[in-house]
């Protein structure tokens, strides 16, 4: 198959493998493909593929295909023939079905060759392409049909042919002749195909020897020129008559036989030159008078005969006449050698050939004898009488030419051997054979020449077995493999034998045997991974699906696809064809199955892989499918992409809202700005930003465009952080190269710097994040971290809890839910992934990374902010609860519960007894006290800040139910720390500092307010639990810590509650105590003594059970004792540092007040007060000690505490008083000492370390007691007069003791305090404090505020209701636009212009909004109709018309939007021409009116279609 002469220098030889022709057509052949070298099977496939492709294309030749034509589209693979019939299939599947009377004397090999080559393959009838008729075949000359010459034989062959054709038609089989005939008929019927083949394989391009010589000349011309050997480029043509396979000894006999055939039967063969051997070799040996035992003799290969068994090799064969003789001989000698019939050996070669009884077993012995006549006198030979000798001689020639080295002719009949020797014994050159027999001397030597040699090598046997297997001689192959001990080969051959037996069983209708044998064959093939053989067996068993799966696993996708299609598994067939890149076949199957959606999708996805002419045909199909509505709405975009021009596609995309496809179209047309707004509208923000920057759109647009780009930048960064976990994300997001404005650059730098700090792995840098400037980036990252509630579970320490970030989140929530700040709403939408472009105010886009996708799938313009707000606030609630849970657990880990025994005694009794103690055994340091307060303030700061949100009810029901309990939990902890219980775990100075911070620091105001609320909560909700004397006293002391005003309010509330319950004595007792503590400066010694006496006497009347909160009463006694000690101080005194910090500042002025009595008298009275006070306190301790066990549970903030904490404090109170009274020894001191020293022995006190025999001794023991406080408290020696000797000089240098001056502890005031009258201890005096809660000015200001509020409240309410109307923001907007009017306006002109602008502008805007909403509903209703299945084409056309009308209305409203846009209206306002403004408003009105009319008609049509659909 030739090339143009101009291109011959460019060609290369191309050899095509058989599998390469699976998809090749004539259309795919190129000049480089020639000369086309392929097998006959491959060439047939190329032509078949070409005809089938043309059949498919012709369907579309006359325009749009009909439905019937679409269904009849040919499928190259799946309309192919069934079983392909070769000789092997003919032998197994057809031959057994023919009548035995016809086949008994015929060879299946020769019959099949006769049918294919003569009856069906005859060239005598090229016009009809039909097989020969019976008459034509019977009259066929022997030269044209030499195999069967007898009429009876030919008659039987023709009957077999007819039966073969009938069975082949029933089973759907096809042989090679059928394929050729079908191709020839297709070529004759298709003129274009005929012209194509002629242009491809023209008559002048057929191979000729001259063309081959030219090809060789061109190929070797360069080598010839380089070597200066011109003869290399001039090839010579030789006639091949020399045989390199066999030697002269064998070829001489073969030439003799061929000459006899030519002489006796010249019409059956062509005259050829006799072959000449390349080497000389041994002449054939004729053994006469031998039987089969000679083949078993061990003399084979040995010089000395002996008993035994011969051993033949893989290169030695015994040839017999026919299969019957082969079976008999195998039974006689076993498997010692290969035994083949002559026909079976055809095409094979062996070193040694034994021709066994060929002449002795000939049925026509007369014919054998006639061969001598044929050789010597050919003219006397009767060819008609001995016509059978033609076939005999041909078989003899085949047998002779199988040998390469030695030929042994063994005849059992001596007579026949003698006859054979006469015509084969010699020729003109001498003897051709050597004769021997058992009686000859050379018999053993001749027999020993049959040596196996190297043919005993297992590899030789394996190769011989493979050859037999290829020739379908599986039984012989099995024997070879066994001799080679080739297990794999044995299994393979055994499998083929089983398959062969199964097919024979099938021919006999033995279904059980058929199934059993084929299953065994399948198992054997499976073990050897012979996929194709296994598949063949599975198909025969009817298990085509399993066969297809095996092919699929072996990646033979094309073959698997055909089988899947045969069993109706179209989807799997499609997958296989796709994997094999047979895209046209996939389309054909989809079309055949009427899977039009799948077809459209596949065509769209694989457009580049489908041939252009095929795709063109399918584009017409897609157009028809769209018209007939045979594709779903989801696949409509794919169908549109397959067909039509760009303008048509854009129209379809706009009509059906296919934005992605429209974007691709804009990109291809370089419409950058349209593409930017489209992508922005659809939420493709990263692409829109990239387009705006890379295409330099910022250079030529307005400020509004820059604002949109800034918003895009925020959203793109947020999306980048949302899609990637920060710990795993790589480099931060980078802007593309292009033109950037300063604002865009600055915003990008903000994001990048915030990202770098936030994602840093270094703890110090990461900590800096919370202190960064508040930007959009920081706020977003903070909120995202807080909403990730799982992060709280990963915090390992209390300090690792993100308190500052939570505070910022709470502040953001207040701005969002309470203050309604627009900036907070913008950040919320950014956080929620909700995008709304400035050009599309009618809808929000839910971005792919939006966390809202977990709860909603779509969102509209009204609900979007509400949904986002609810999502954020719900997430914040979860985060708050998570923070509370984490804080509680981590608080326990950070602040372990201490062992009270260890704190107070520095030793744990359990550890001393070698028992386990689960409490903490570490001393509490000053730093621990300070850090505890800091931690509590951090937690309470968050929960108290939430109070505003709580009272606005902005958070969900769960928060409303649990918030107060959580806040109270942490406030109770804080109150507990603010209450001084014992210096072993608290430092009083830090308590005072924290109280001052809560009162003065505005940042702590929410906490102080919440603490005040908690105090009132206790007075109301917990009154029943906290209404005893000491509990109420504790509440008053806590109120006192936060200022006098709060103390007064709490006292009034207490008094009121007690008065209502009729508890007047307790009410008066509390009022007296309040007056006693607060009015020390106005009382002299006598008044103080009198009031104190009343107070102490009242204590005797209080039930002992009311002393459960003893620490509050202890604080009162400490306060009064400290006052008396400082009042009686002469040279020096001792106080604890806790007393100085907690109590002295409250009565500092009273210390320096002027006494009416002499110092000695007043000092005496204060001494008496101090002793009376101490005795009363000891009396209370005695009463508590007398309570039966387990005694009274001591409480602090309503919760029990260990009694050891208060015991030491009570004992130290008594000891300090004794230490200060001892130096002065006032009157009655001795009795006083005897009374109080018993206190240290009480079980309730257990201050054994303070037990002393004398008062002086107790002073030194005090120092040891205070040394256990770990510097949180100390015994302070206060020196008042340096000139006098201090009675406590020995204490000053001991551990736990400090010193200070009186003036430093109690600094004198600038002005002396005036003498005041003694306070009235009545209830009215106590409740009406001299220090009022509010000043007169404050009261007047509150009254004015209330008056103003009452006057403007109604206006504010009406204003708020008005702003909820849709007109309100529009009026405000147009008023702002009216401010742009020219300054040259007169007052009248300005009023008229603004009146028109506002009135008509508001009206048109409202109408435009209503029209937009109506169009949106129409669009949804229309798409709902489209999605409904089962309606007719007519209804679809109606829906199509509705969609078209909607697109027209959309265009009208876009035009109106442009007219009413801020940019256009600002331009009109700045012109200042009233007529222009009215003209614009009139145009807008006309557009809206037209749109309203069109939508009214569309609504009617939509309702009609909707009713029809239902």
Tab-separated table of N, CA, C and O in Angstrom, residues 166 185 462 841 861 933 980 1091 1412:
chain	number	residue	atom	x	y	z
A	166	UNK	N	-26.400	-23.626	8.351
A	166	UNK	CA	-27.639	-23.528	9.115
A	166	UNK	C	-27.346	-23.347	10.612
A	166	UNK	O	-27.931	-22.499	11.273
A	185	UNK	N	-19.682	-6.110	0.271
A	185	UNK	CA	-21.025	-5.594	-0.009
A	185	UNK	C	-21.177	-4.159	0.489
A	185	UNK	O	-21.805	-3.328	-0.155
A	462	UNK	N	9.285	-28.135	26.915
A	462	UNK	CA	8.365	-27.014	27.160
A	462	UNK	C	8.072	-26.256	25.876
A	462	UNK	O	6.929	-25.865	25.603
A	841	UNK	N	-28.051	43.837	45.336
A	841	UNK	CA	-28.611	44.067	46.661
A	841	UNK	C	-29.770	43.131	46.964
A	841	UNK	O	-30.340	43.170	48.050
A	861	UNK	N	-32.290	37.437	51.111
A	861	UNK	CA	-31.769	38.734	51.541
A	861	UNK	C	-32.331	39.170	52.882
A	861	UNK	O	-31.695	39.909	53.622
A	933	UNK	N	-6.678	36.442	92.873
A	933	UNK	CA	-7.570	37.552	92.564
A	933	UNK	C	-7.558	37.878	91.075
A	933	UNK	O	-8.603	38.133	90.460
A	980	UNK	N	-12.069	38.284	104.491
A	980	UNK	CA	-10.912	37.831	105.254
A	980	UNK	C	-11.341	36.780	106.260
A	980	UNK	O	-12.163	37.021	107.145
A	1091	UNK	N	-22.106	52.800	124.814
A	1091	UNK	CA	-22.631	52.112	123.615
A	1091	UNK	C	-22.085	50.693	123.510
A	1091	UNK	O	-22.795	49.757	123.130
A	1412	UNK	N	-39.038	44.059	41.765
A	1412	UNK	CA	-37.952	43.090	41.947
A	1412	UNK	C	-38.459	41.848	42.704
A	1412	UNK	O	-38.149	40.704	42.340
